[in-house]
Coordinates of C-alpha atoms in Angstrom, one line a residue:
Chain A
M514 CA 115.2 -120.7 -81.0
K515 CA 118.5 -121.3 -79.7
S516 CA 119.5 -120.1 -75.8
K517 CA 121.2 -117.4 -75.5
G518 CA 125.1 -117.5 -73.9
K519 CA 124.0 -119.1 -70.0
F520 CA 120.2 -118.6 -70.5
R521 CA 118.8 -121.2 -72.5
I522 CA 115.4 -121.4 -74.1
T523 CA 112.7 -123.3 -72.3
K524 CA 109.6 -124.6 -74.1
R525 CA 107.6 -122.1 -72.8
A526 CA 109.4 -119.6 -73.3
K527 CA 110.1 -120.5 -77.2
R528 CA 106.1 -121.1 -77.0
F529 CA 106.0 -117.0 -75.5
L530 CA 108.2 -115.9 -78.2
E531 CA 106.5 -117.4 -80.6
G532 CA 103.7 -115.5 -79.2
R533 CA 104.9 -112.0 -80.6
A534 CA 105.9 -112.8 -83.0
P535 CA 106.0 -111.5 -86.4
K536 CA 103.4 -113.5 -88.4
L537 CA 101.4 -113.8 -91.9
I538 CA 98.4 -113.3 -90.7
E539 CA 98.3 -111.4 -87.5
D540 CA 96.4 -111.4 -84.5
V541 CA 94.1 -109.1 -83.2
K542 CA 95.9 -105.4 -82.2
T543 CA 95.6 -105.3 -78.3
A544 CA 95.6 -101.8 -76.2
M545 CA 97.2 -100.0 -73.8
I546 CA 96.3 -97.3 -71.6
M547 CA 98.3 -95.3 -70.0
K548 CA 96.9 -91.2 -67.5
G549 CA 100.1 -89.0 -67.8
G550 CA 100.5 -86.6 -64.9
N551 CA 98.3 -84.5 -65.0
S552 CA 94.2 -86.6 -65.4
S553 CA 90.6 -85.5 -64.5
L554 CA 88.1 -87.4 -63.3
T555 CA 86.5 -86.8 -66.9
V556 CA 89.8 -88.5 -68.7
T557 CA 89.3 -90.7 -66.3
Q558 CA 86.2 -92.2 -66.6
A559 CA 86.3 -91.9 -70.8
L560 CA 88.6 -94.6 -70.7
K561 CA 87.7 -96.7 -68.1
D562 CA 84.5 -96.3 -70.5
I563 CA 86.1 -96.8 -74.0
L564 CA 88.0 -99.7 -73.0
T565 CA 87.1 -102.3 -71.2
A566 CA 89.4 -104.4 -72.1
A567 CA 92.4 -103.4 -72.6
Y568 CA 95.6 -103.4 -70.8
L569 CA 95.3 -100.8 -68.3
L570 CA 98.8 -98.8 -66.9
S571 CA 98.0 -98.6 -63.4
R572 CA 100.7 -95.9 -62.4
K573 CA 100.9 -92.4 -63.8
N574 CA 103.1 -92.1 -66.4
I575 CA 105.2 -88.5 -66.7
T576 CA 105.6 -89.0 -70.7
R577 CA 104.6 -86.2 -73.5
P578 CA 103.8 -88.8 -76.3
F579 CA 103.7 -85.6 -78.5
E580 CA 107.5 -84.4 -77.5
D581 CA 109.0 -88.0 -77.2
S582 CA 107.5 -91.3 -77.4
T583 CA 109.8 -93.4 -76.7
S584 CA 108.9 -94.6 -73.2
L585 CA 106.0 -95.4 -75.6
E586 CA 107.5 -97.7 -77.2
F587 CA 109.1 -99.2 -74.6
F588 CA 106.1 -99.9 -72.7
S589 CA 104.7 -101.3 -76.0
K590 CA 107.3 -103.6 -76.5
K591 CA 106.9 -105.1 -72.4
S592 CA 103.3 -106.0 -73.3
D593 CA 103.1 -107.0 -76.9
C594 CA 99.8 -103.8 -77.9
S595 CA 100.2 -101.8 -80.7
L596 CA 97.8 -99.3 -80.1
F597 CA 97.3 -97.0 -76.8
L598 CA 95.4 -94.2 -75.2
F599 CA 96.7 -92.3 -73.1
G600 CA 94.6 -89.6 -71.4
S601 CA 95.9 -86.1 -69.6
H602 CA 94.6 -83.5 -68.3
N603 CA 96.3 -79.7 -68.1
K604 CA 95.1 -76.2 -68.5
K605 CA 96.4 -75.8 -72.5
R606 CA 94.4 -79.2 -73.1
P607 CA 91.9 -79.9 -71.3
H608 CA 90.5 -83.9 -71.2
N609 CA 93.0 -84.8 -73.5
L610 CA 92.9 -88.4 -75.5
V611 CA 95.8 -89.5 -77.7
F612 CA 95.0 -92.6 -79.9
G613 CA 97.8 -94.6 -81.6
R614 CA 98.4 -97.0 -83.0
L615 CA 102.4 -98.1 -83.9
F616 CA 104.3 -100.1 -86.1
D617 CA 107.2 -102.7 -84.7
F618 CA 107.3 -100.4 -82.1
H619 CA 107.5 -97.2 -83.4
V620 CA 104.8 -95.7 -83.2
L621 CA 102.8 -94.7 -87.0
D622 CA 99.9 -92.5 -86.1
M623 CA 98.8 -90.4 -82.8
V624 CA 95.8 -88.3 -82.8
E625 CA 94.9 -85.7 -79.9
L626 CA 91.5 -85.1 -79.2
G627 CA 90.0 -83.5 -77.0
I628 CA 86.6 -84.2 -75.3
E629 CA 84.3 -81.6 -75.3
K630 CA 81.2 -82.6 -73.7
Y631 CA 80.7 -86.7 -72.0
V632 CA 78.3 -88.9 -70.8
S633 CA 80.0 -91.4 -69.0
L634 CA 78.0 -95.6 -69.1
S635 CA 76.9 -95.3 -66.3
E636 CA 75.2 -92.0 -66.5
L637 CA 72.7 -93.8 -69.7
K638 CA 70.3 -96.0 -68.3
N639 CA 69.4 -99.4 -69.2
S640 CA 70.3 -102.1 -70.5
K641 CA 73.7 -102.2 -72.5
C642 CA 75.1 -104.3 -74.8
P643 CA 77.6 -107.8 -73.4
E644 CA 81.4 -107.2 -73.3
G645 CA 83.2 -108.3 -76.2
T646 CA 80.3 -108.0 -79.5
K647 CA 82.2 -107.3 -81.6
P648 CA 80.6 -103.9 -83.0
M649 CA 79.3 -102.9 -86.0
L650 CA 81.1 -98.8 -86.5
V651 CA 78.9 -96.0 -88.9
F652 CA 81.1 -93.3 -90.2
A653 CA 79.1 -89.8 -91.0
G654 CA 80.5 -87.0 -92.6
E655 CA 82.3 -85.8 -95.2
A656 CA 85.7 -85.1 -93.8
F657 CA 86.5 -88.7 -93.3
D658 CA 87.0 -88.8 -96.7
L659 CA 88.0 -85.9 -98.1
D660 CA 90.5 -84.6 -95.5
N661 CA 93.3 -86.7 -94.9
E662 CA 93.4 -86.2 -90.8
H663 CA 90.8 -87.3 -90.6
R664 CA 90.4 -90.0 -92.8
R665 CA 93.7 -91.5 -91.0
L666 CA 91.6 -90.8 -87.2
K667 CA 88.3 -93.4 -89.6
S668 CA 91.5 -95.9 -90.1
L669 CA 93.2 -95.9 -86.3
L670 CA 89.5 -95.2 -85.2
I671 CA 89.1 -99.0 -87.0
D672 CA 91.2 -100.1 -86.0
F673 CA 90.7 -99.7 -82.2
F674 CA 87.4 -100.5 -81.9
R675 CA 86.6 -103.1 -84.4
G676 CA 87.3 -105.9 -82.8
P677 CA 88.2 -109.5 -83.4
T678 CA 88.2 -110.4 -86.8
V679 CA 85.8 -113.5 -87.5
S680 CA 85.0 -115.3 -90.0
A681 CA 80.6 -115.1 -89.6
V682 CA 78.9 -113.3 -86.8
R683 CA 75.3 -114.0 -85.3
L684 CA 73.0 -112.2 -86.9
A685 CA 71.1 -112.3 -83.8
G686 CA 74.7 -111.1 -82.0
L687 CA 74.8 -107.5 -84.3
E688 CA 73.6 -104.8 -81.2
H689 CA 76.8 -103.0 -80.8
V690 CA 77.0 -99.4 -83.4
L691 CA 79.0 -96.9 -83.1
H692 CA 78.0 -93.8 -84.5
F693 CA 80.7 -91.2 -85.4
T694 CA 79.4 -87.7 -87.1
A695 CA 82.3 -85.4 -88.4
V696 CA 80.7 -82.1 -88.6
E697 CA 83.4 -78.5 -88.2
G698 CA 86.0 -79.7 -87.3
K699 CA 84.1 -82.0 -84.6
I700 CA 83.9 -85.4 -83.8
Y701 CA 80.9 -86.7 -82.4
M702 CA 81.1 -90.4 -81.0
R703 CA 77.7 -91.6 -80.2
S704 CA 76.7 -95.3 -78.7
Y705 CA 73.8 -97.0 -79.7
R706 CA 72.1 -100.9 -78.5
C707 CA 70.5 -102.3 -81.8
L708 CA 67.4 -103.0 -81.0
L709 CA 65.9 -105.7 -85.0
K710 CA 62.2 -105.3 -85.1
K711 CA 60.1 -107.8 -87.5
S712 CA 59.6 -105.7 -90.3
G713 CA 57.1 -108.0 -92.3
C714 CA 59.9 -109.5 -94.4
R715 CA 63.2 -110.9 -93.4
T716 CA 65.4 -107.9 -92.5
P717 CA 64.7 -106.6 -89.5
R718 CA 63.7 -103.0 -88.4
I719 CA 66.8 -101.0 -86.9
E720 CA 65.1 -99.0 -83.7
L721 CA 68.4 -97.3 -81.6
E722 CA 68.4 -97.5 -78.0
E723 CA 71.7 -94.7 -76.2
I724 CA 73.9 -96.5 -74.8
G725 CA 76.5 -94.9 -74.4
P726 CA 79.4 -93.7 -73.6
S727 CA 79.0 -90.8 -75.5
F728 CA 81.7 -88.2 -77.1
D729 CA 81.6 -84.9 -78.2
L730 CA 85.4 -84.2 -79.0
V731 CA 87.7 -82.0 -81.0
L732 CA 90.6 -82.5 -83.1
R733 CA 93.8 -81.1 -81.5
R734 CA 97.1 -82.0 -82.6
T735 CA 97.4 -85.4 -85.1
H736 CA 101.8 -86.6 -85.9
L737 CA 100.9 -88.8 -89.0
A738 CA 103.8 -91.4 -90.3
S739 CA 105.4 -90.3 -93.5
D740 CA 103.6 -91.4 -96.8
D741 CA 106.5 -94.7 -96.9
L742 CA 105.7 -95.4 -93.8
Y743 CA 102.5 -96.2 -94.3
K744 CA 102.7 -97.7 -97.6
L745 CA 105.6 -100.1 -95.9
S746 CA 103.0 -101.6 -93.0
H747 CA 100.7 -102.1 -94.9
R748 CA 103.3 -104.6 -96.8
R749 CA 101.4 -107.9 -96.5
P750 CA 103.7 -110.9 -96.9
K751 CA 104.0 -113.4 -100.0
G752 CA 102.4 -115.3 -98.9
L753 CA 98.4 -114.6 -98.1
K754 CA 98.2 -113.2 -101.8
I755 CA 95.6 -114.0 -103.7
R756 CA 96.7 -116.1 -106.8
K757 CA 94.5 -115.9 -108.5
K758 CA 92.8 -119.4 -110.5
K759 CA 93.4 -118.8 -114.3
N760 CA 91.7 -120.7 -117.1
I761 CA 87.7 -120.3 -115.2
S762 CA 85.9 -117.8 -117.2
R763 CA 81.9 -118.7 -116.8
D764 CA 79.7 -118.0 -119.5
A765 CA 76.2 -115.7 -119.2
F766 CA 73.7 -118.6 -118.0
G767 CA 77.1 -119.3 -115.3
T768 CA 78.8 -122.0 -116.7
K769 CA 82.6 -122.9 -114.9
F770 CA 84.6 -123.5 -118.4
G771 CA 87.3 -124.1 -119.0
R772 CA 90.4 -124.9 -121.4
V773 CA 91.7 -128.2 -121.6
H774 CA 95.6 -128.4 -123.6
M775 CA 96.0 -131.2 -126.0
Q776 CA 99.1 -132.6 -127.6
K777 CA 98.6 -133.1 -130.8
Q778 CA 96.1 -136.6 -131.8
D779 CA 96.9 -138.8 -134.7
L780 CA 93.4 -139.4 -136.0
S781 CA 93.8 -142.5 -137.2
K782 CA 95.1 -144.3 -134.3
L783 CA 91.6 -142.5 -132.8
Q784 CA 89.6 -145.1 -130.6
T785 CA 86.3 -145.2 -132.2
R786 CA 83.2 -147.7 -130.3
K787 CA 83.2 -151.3 -131.3
M788 CA 80.7 -152.1 -133.7
K789 CA 80.1 -155.5 -132.6
G790 CA 79.2 -156.3 -136.0
L791 CA 81.7 -155.5 -138.1
R792 CA 84.0 -157.3 -136.3
K793 CA 85.9 -160.2 -138.4
R794 CA 84.6 -163.9 -137.1
R795 CA 86.1 -167.3 -137.2
G796 CA 83.3 -168.9 -140.2
A797 CA 84.4 -165.3 -142.3
P798 CA 86.9 -166.9 -144.1
V799 CA 85.5 -170.0 -145.6
A800 CA 82.9 -168.3 -146.6
A801 CA 84.4 -166.0 -148.4
E802 CA 86.9 -168.9 -149.9
Q803 CA 82.8 -170.9 -151.6
D804 CA 81.9 -167.6 -151.9
T805 CA 82.3 -165.5 -155.9
A806 CA 85.7 -163.2 -156.1
E807 CA 83.3 -160.6 -155.4
Q808 CA 83.3 -160.6 -152.2
D809 CA 86.8 -161.2 -151.7
A810 CA 86.5 -158.2 -153.1
Q811 CA 84.6 -157.1 -150.5
A812 CA 86.0 -158.6 -147.2
P813 CA 89.3 -156.1 -147.1
K814 CA 87.0 -153.2 -148.2
V815 CA 85.8 -154.8 -144.5
A816 CA 89.4 -155.0 -142.9
K817 CA 89.4 -151.5 -143.4
V818 CA 86.4 -150.3 -141.8
E819 CA 86.8 -152.0 -138.5
S820 CA 90.7 -150.8 -138.6
Chain B
M306 CA 32.4 -109.7 -110.5
A307 CA 35.6 -111.8 -109.8
A308 CA 37.6 -109.9 -112.3
C309 CA 37.1 -106.9 -110.0
S310 CA 37.3 -109.0 -106.7
V311 CA 40.7 -110.0 -108.2
E312 CA 42.0 -106.6 -108.6
A313 CA 41.4 -105.4 -105.4
L314 CA 43.3 -108.6 -103.7
L315 CA 46.1 -108.2 -105.6
A316 CA 46.2 -104.0 -104.9
K317 CA 45.6 -104.8 -101.5
A318 CA 48.9 -107.2 -102.0
E319 CA 50.9 -104.6 -103.7
Q320 CA 49.9 -102.5 -100.8
E321 CA 51.7 -104.5 -97.5
E322 CA 54.5 -105.0 -99.1
A323 CA 55.2 -101.9 -100.3
E324 CA 54.5 -101.0 -96.8
K325 CA 56.2 -104.0 -95.5
L326 CA 59.2 -102.5 -97.1
K327 CA 58.7 -98.9 -96.1
S328 CA 60.1 -99.7 -92.6
I329 CA 62.9 -101.3 -93.7
T330 CA 64.1 -98.5 -96.5
V331 CA 65.9 -95.0 -96.3
Q332 CA 65.7 -92.0 -98.6
K333 CA 69.8 -91.4 -99.3
D334 CA 71.4 -88.7 -101.5
L335 CA 74.1 -91.1 -101.9
D336 CA 75.1 -95.1 -101.6
L337 CA 77.4 -95.8 -98.2
E338 CA 80.2 -97.6 -98.6
F339 CA 80.0 -100.7 -97.2
D340 CA 83.4 -103.1 -95.5
I341 CA 81.1 -105.7 -94.2
G342 CA 83.6 -107.7 -93.8
N343 CA 84.7 -104.8 -91.0
L344 CA 81.0 -104.4 -90.3
L345 CA 81.9 -100.6 -91.3
A346 CA 79.8 -98.0 -93.5
S347 CA 80.7 -95.4 -94.9
D348 CA 78.3 -92.4 -95.5
K349 CA 80.0 -89.9 -97.7
T350 CA 76.9 -87.5 -97.3
R351 CA 77.7 -83.9 -96.0
I352 CA 76.9 -82.5 -93.1
E353 CA 74.6 -79.2 -93.1
S354 CA 75.6 -77.2 -90.0
R355 CA 71.6 -76.2 -89.7
D356 CA 70.9 -79.5 -88.7
F357 CA 73.0 -79.3 -86.1
R358 CA 71.7 -76.7 -83.7
G359 CA 71.3 -77.0 -79.9
Q360 CA 68.3 -79.7 -78.6
K361 CA 67.9 -81.1 -82.0
K362 CA 71.5 -82.3 -82.2
E363 CA 70.9 -85.2 -80.7
D364 CA 68.2 -85.6 -82.2
F365 CA 70.2 -85.1 -86.2
L366 CA 72.9 -87.2 -84.8
R367 CA 70.3 -90.2 -83.9
S368 CA 67.9 -90.5 -86.6
L369 CA 71.2 -90.0 -88.6
A370 CA 72.4 -93.0 -87.3
R371 CA 69.6 -95.2 -87.5
D372 CA 69.3 -95.1 -91.3
N373 CA 72.9 -95.5 -91.6
T374 CA 72.6 -99.5 -89.6
Q375 CA 69.4 -99.6 -91.3
L376 CA 71.5 -99.9 -94.7
L377 CA 74.4 -101.1 -92.9
V378 CA 72.2 -104.2 -91.8
N379 CA 70.3 -104.4 -95.0
E380 CA 73.3 -104.9 -96.9
I381 CA 74.2 -107.7 -93.2
W382 CA 70.4 -109.1 -94.6
K383 CA 71.4 -109.7 -97.9
L384 CA 73.8 -111.6 -97.1
P385 CA 73.3 -115.7 -97.7
S386 CA 72.8 -117.4 -94.3
E387 CA 72.9 -120.8 -92.6
R388 CA 72.6 -122.4 -89.3
V389 CA 74.6 -123.6 -87.3
E390 CA 73.7 -124.7 -83.7
E391 CA 70.6 -122.8 -83.3
A392 CA 71.6 -119.7 -84.8
I393 CA 71.3 -118.5 -87.9
V394 CA 74.7 -117.1 -88.1
T395 CA 76.3 -114.8 -92.0
K396 CA 79.5 -116.0 -93.5
L397 CA 81.2 -112.2 -94.2
P398 CA 83.4 -111.4 -96.9
D399 CA 86.5 -110.3 -97.0
Q400 CA 88.1 -107.4 -95.6
T401 CA 88.2 -104.4 -97.8
T402 CA 89.7 -101.4 -95.9
P403 CA 93.3 -101.8 -95.7
L404 CA 94.7 -101.4 -92.3
P405 CA 98.6 -101.1 -91.5
R406 CA 99.3 -104.3 -89.6
E407 CA 101.2 -104.8 -86.5
K408 CA 104.0 -106.0 -86.5
P409 CA 106.6 -105.8 -90.3
P410 CA 106.0 -109.1 -92.4
P411 CA 108.0 -112.9 -91.0
K412 CA 111.1 -112.9 -93.1
P413 CA 112.1 -117.1 -94.6
R414 CA 114.1 -117.7 -91.9
P415 CA 117.8 -118.4 -92.8
P416 CA 117.4 -123.1 -93.5
T417 CA 119.3 -125.2 -90.6
K418 CA 122.4 -126.7 -90.9
W419 CA 120.5 -130.1 -91.2
E420 CA 117.6 -128.5 -93.8
E421 CA 121.7 -127.4 -95.8
F422 CA 123.2 -130.8 -95.2
A423 CA 119.9 -132.3 -96.9
K424 CA 120.0 -130.0 -100.1
L425 CA 123.1 -130.9 -100.6
K426 CA 122.6 -134.5 -100.6
G427 CA 119.1 -134.8 -102.1
I428 CA 116.8 -136.4 -98.4
Q429 CA 114.2 -135.6 -98.9
K430 CA 111.2 -135.3 -96.4
R431 CA 109.6 -138.6 -95.8
K432 CA 105.5 -138.2 -95.1
K433 CA 104.5 -139.8 -92.2
T434 CA 102.5 -141.9 -93.4
N435 CA 98.2 -141.8 -91.4
L436 CA 99.2 -143.8 -88.5
V437 CA 96.0 -144.2 -86.5
W438 CA 95.4 -145.3 -82.8
D439 CA 94.6 -148.1 -82.6
E440 CA 93.2 -149.4 -78.5
N441 CA 93.5 -153.5 -79.1
R442 CA 97.2 -152.5 -79.6
V443 CA 97.6 -151.0 -76.3
D444 CA 97.3 -155.1 -74.4
K445 CA 99.8 -156.2 -76.6
N446 CA 101.9 -153.6 -77.1
E447 CA 102.2 -153.9 -73.1
Y448 CA 102.9 -157.0 -72.2
N449 CA 105.8 -156.2 -75.2
R450 CA 106.9 -154.0 -73.6
L451 CA 107.2 -156.0 -70.0
K452 CA 109.0 -158.9 -72.2
N453 CA 111.7 -156.0 -72.9
I454 CA 111.9 -155.1 -68.9
A455 CA 112.4 -158.0 -68.0
R456 CA 114.9 -159.5 -70.3
A457 CA 116.9 -156.1 -69.8
Q458 CA 116.4 -156.9 -66.0
K459 CA 117.4 -160.7 -66.9
V460 CA 114.1 -161.7 -64.8
K461 CA 113.4 -164.8 -65.3
L462 CA 109.5 -164.9 -66.5
P463 CA 106.4 -168.2 -66.5
G464 CA 107.3 -170.0 -70.1
V465 CA 105.8 -169.2 -73.1
G466 CA 106.4 -170.8 -75.6
L467 CA 109.7 -172.1 -76.3
I468 CA 112.3 -170.7 -74.4
P469 CA 115.8 -172.3 -76.1
T470 CA 117.9 -173.2 -73.3
P471 CA 121.1 -175.5 -72.8
Q472 CA 119.7 -179.1 -71.5
Q473 CA 116.2 -179.5 -73.1
S474 CA 113.7 -182.1 -71.0
K475 CA 112.2 -184.9 -72.7
E476 CA 108.7 -182.9 -71.8
D477 CA 110.1 -178.8 -74.5
L478 CA 112.0 -181.7 -76.9
V479 CA 107.8 -182.5 -77.4
K480 CA 106.4 -179.1 -76.7
A481 CA 109.7 -178.4 -80.4
V482 CA 108.2 -181.7 -81.9
S483 CA 104.9 -180.4 -82.2
V484 CA 105.6 -176.7 -82.4
A485 CA 107.4 -177.7 -85.4
R486 CA 104.9 -179.8 -86.9
T487 CA 102.1 -177.1 -86.3
S488 CA 104.6 -174.1 -89.2
T489 CA 103.8 -175.5 -91.8
A490 CA 101.5 -173.2 -94.9
S491 CA 98.7 -176.0 -93.5
A492 CA 99.1 -176.5 -89.6
G493 CA 100.4 -179.6 -89.4
R494 CA 98.0 -181.4 -91.3
F495 CA 99.4 -183.4 -93.3
Q496 CA 102.2 -184.3 -92.0
D497 CA 103.6 -187.2 -92.1
R498 CA 104.4 -188.1 -88.9
L499 CA 107.7 -190.1 -87.8
P500 CA 108.1 -193.9 -86.8
K501 CA 108.3 -193.5 -83.8
E502 CA 106.4 -190.8 -82.8
K503 CA 103.2 -190.4 -80.6
P504 CA 100.3 -189.2 -81.5
P505 CA 99.8 -185.4 -79.5
R506 CA 97.5 -185.0 -77.1
K507 CA 95.6 -182.5 -75.8
T508 CA 96.6 -181.1 -79.6
G509 CA 93.9 -180.1 -82.1
K510 CA 90.6 -179.2 -82.5
K511 CA 89.8 -176.5 -79.6
R512 CA 86.4 -176.1 -80.1
K513 CA 83.7 -178.6 -81.8
F514 CA 80.7 -177.1 -83.1
E515 CA 77.7 -179.3 -83.5
P516 CA 77.1 -180.4 -87.7
L517 CA 74.7 -178.2 -89.5
I518 CA 71.8 -180.3 -90.8
G519 CA 71.8 -183.6 -88.6
N520 CA 70.3 -184.1 -85.7
F521 CA 66.4 -182.6 -85.8
S522 CA 65.4 -182.8 -82.4
N523 CA 68.4 -182.0 -80.7
E524 CA 68.3 -178.9 -82.1
K525 CA 65.0 -177.9 -81.9
Q526 CA 65.3 -179.1 -78.1
K527 CA 68.6 -176.8 -77.5
Q528 CA 66.3 -174.0 -79.7
L529 CA 63.1 -174.5 -77.0
E530 CA 65.5 -174.1 -74.6
L531 CA 67.5 -171.5 -75.5
L532 CA 64.0 -169.2 -75.8
K533 CA 63.0 -170.1 -72.0
H534 CA 65.5 -169.0 -71.1
M535 CA 66.2 -165.7 -72.5
G536 CA 61.6 -165.5 -71.5
S537 CA 62.5 -167.1 -67.9
K538 CA 62.3 -163.5 -65.4
K539 CA 64.8 -165.4 -63.2
P540 CA 68.8 -164.5 -64.5
Q541 CA 70.9 -168.0 -65.3
L542 CA 74.6 -168.6 -63.1
D543 CA 75.9 -170.8 -62.8
I544 CA 78.1 -170.5 -60.0
N545 CA 80.3 -173.0 -60.4
R546 CA 81.3 -171.3 -63.6
A547 CA 81.3 -167.9 -62.0
V548 CA 83.8 -169.4 -59.0
N549 CA 86.4 -170.2 -61.5
K550 CA 86.7 -166.9 -64.0
Q551 CA 86.7 -165.0 -60.9
M552 CA 89.0 -166.8 -59.5
R553 CA 91.2 -167.7 -62.8
E554 CA 91.0 -163.8 -63.3
E555 CA 92.5 -162.5 -59.3
N556 CA 94.9 -165.4 -60.2
R557 CA 96.3 -163.4 -63.7
E558 CA 96.5 -160.1 -61.6
E559 CA 98.0 -161.3 -59.1
A560 CA 100.7 -162.9 -61.7
A561 CA 100.6 -159.6 -63.5
A562 CA 101.6 -157.8 -60.5
R563 CA 104.3 -159.4 -58.7
F564 CA 106.2 -160.0 -62.4
K565 CA 105.2 -156.2 -63.0
K566 CA 106.9 -155.2 -59.0
G567 CA 109.3 -157.9 -59.6
G568 CA 110.4 -156.3 -62.4
K569 CA 110.9 -153.1 -61.4
K570 CA 112.6 -154.0 -58.8
G571 CA 115.3 -156.3 -60.3
R572 CA 113.8 -159.6 -57.8
K573 CA 113.3 -162.3 -59.4
S574 CA 109.7 -163.3 -59.9
T575 CA 108.6 -166.4 -58.4
M576 CA 105.0 -167.8 -60.2
S577 CA 101.3 -166.8 -58.5
G578 CA 100.4 -170.4 -59.1
K579 CA 96.5 -170.6 -58.1
G580 CA 96.3 -168.6 -54.5
G581 CA 92.7 -170.2 -52.9
K582 CA 90.0 -168.1 -51.5
G583 CA 92.8 -167.2 -49.1
K584 CA 94.8 -164.5 -51.2
G585 CA 91.5 -163.8 -53.0
G586 CA 91.2 -160.3 -50.1
K587 CA 94.8 -159.5 -50.9
G588 CA 94.2 -160.0 -54.8
K589 CA 91.6 -157.6 -54.4
G590 CA 94.2 -154.7 -53.4
G591 CA 96.4 -156.3 -55.7
P592 CA 94.6 -155.5 -59.0
G593 CA 93.6 -151.4 -57.9
K594 CA 97.1 -151.3 -57.5
G595 CA 98.8 -153.2 -60.3
A596 CA 96.5 -150.7 -62.8
Q597 CA 97.8 -148.0 -61.1
G598 CA 101.3 -148.8 -60.7
K599 CA 100.9 -150.7 -63.8
G600 CA 99.5 -146.4 -65.5
G601 CA 102.9 -145.0 -63.1
P602 CA 105.5 -145.3 -65.7
G603 CA 105.0 -142.9 -68.6
K604 CA 101.7 -144.4 -70.5
G605 CA 99.9 -143.3 -67.5
G606 CA 96.1 -143.4 -69.3
Q607 CA 96.5 -146.5 -71.3
G608 CA 98.2 -148.7 -69.1
G609 CA 95.4 -147.9 -66.0
K610 CA 93.0 -148.3 -69.6
S611 CA 94.0 -152.0 -70.8
G612 CA 93.6 -152.5 -66.8
G613 CA 90.7 -151.6 -66.6
K614 CA 89.7 -152.4 -70.2
R615 CA 91.1 -156.5 -69.0
R616 CA 88.6 -156.0 -65.4
G617 CA 85.7 -154.8 -68.0
K618 CA 86.2 -157.9 -70.3
L619 CA 86.1 -160.7 -67.7
G620 CA 83.8 -159.2 -65.5
K621 CA 80.9 -158.5 -67.9
H622 CA 79.6 -162.4 -68.2

């Protein structure tokens, strides 16, 4: 990276910029939490409970995400966060939460949810899961499959809550479960702690213990990205495309087969096994001379076999 | 009767198996969709509103959650697991849910000026060999580095090998001759001597070894003595030898420190000479400083390490 004007780009700055530049395989998405002009205790508590390890913007931001998203985009650029959670409260929309994500620092999807009932972490008094455990996500209800808005919401919630992508997971560490149920236009979110009980066989029996927070949410406004933009955001870079290994086939037993392509062979010049007994011996010509003409005739035959 | 009991046993075993499986099986109308890479399960069964009234709501949700989680866990446990450092770990498959990216994929960079030039000229990139760090080289490198510094500063070094000088003394010439004689393929063994050349003194074999099979009684004696030494409780200390060794080490370190200091400041360094016990105290302070001093310019870790290594080597005996 070249220097910009009179500013020299130091190694540290270069590393920082490279960290923020688009990559083939991206890092985990970070979220920023914002509070609107007016917010209730419920909303504040809820924001804290949902995302503990997110980027919290401390000041009140008097913005309305659905009307004007420029400040959102500005904050996202500054903090390099592509997910946001905006909480506000007013008479028209009480206890409002807006979940959203951005693509290339422009708003992609935004869904507004109202909190109808909320039970915080502190109210449910039992031992919690350690922070940072990757949760298991379960979505129930046919709306998540049939309704377009619910489908986007499902994708958005997965993005929000899934945590870092891991290649392997410790079986004993699967403790946290987030369960989302969509019924009658409402979404119920429950958070449980998973107890793995003995079941006599290898797979354990699951018992759940609610740890919270628990939300009863109602779907309000949505701002979903157009299909083109959505498709664009899903475009995979060429490097990541999985190249299928050609020329590998398996039979019914699982044996691996491949084809070897060779050039045409000259069968007369094939290297076959050497029969030591058929090789020409030093004594043979002398013996042949002494023998009759018959054997003389035989000798060239022998020679032919040899080659 | 034996047949009866066998049948009874089998029936009992089957029943037990069924009971075991009962605890983890879940009855569902529709199978769930799984994305194990994301630890995700989707249940598409329709939820009846009547199940959802009042108090029953929480229980219903909880039981639904339990069933779905059980199914998800069953799927996860189906995957092969391995043991990694006292924990049982399952390798997760790739994610199947398509999720949007954060930023658009990176664009290929325009080729730099060098890259363009290389393409034009047809210059290929050469892969560097896998050079492995060789610890024994450190001392040699250090030594060479100091020599380079000395040469740059035009400092006189204590004589190592032959230095090209305009006026060579008799000893220098003799030394040159002996060096020339031994620099043949067979190290000078078949080299005829010049008419008036004197035979070399104190050169030749450095160590003399006993013949393998010869004096049996001598060998027996030596071995018994060795065993006696090994078996004895008191350590065999040759005080004379130890003291000489210590003195030599101190001198060496002092010389190196002196030489380094001289090299840095550009002054002529003086040969330290065989310092006596009086200089021992100063010498002890010297090596400590010298080792750090060596570590100072550039190769911090390696310099200190080489100094430490030298000290360790000599102190072992």
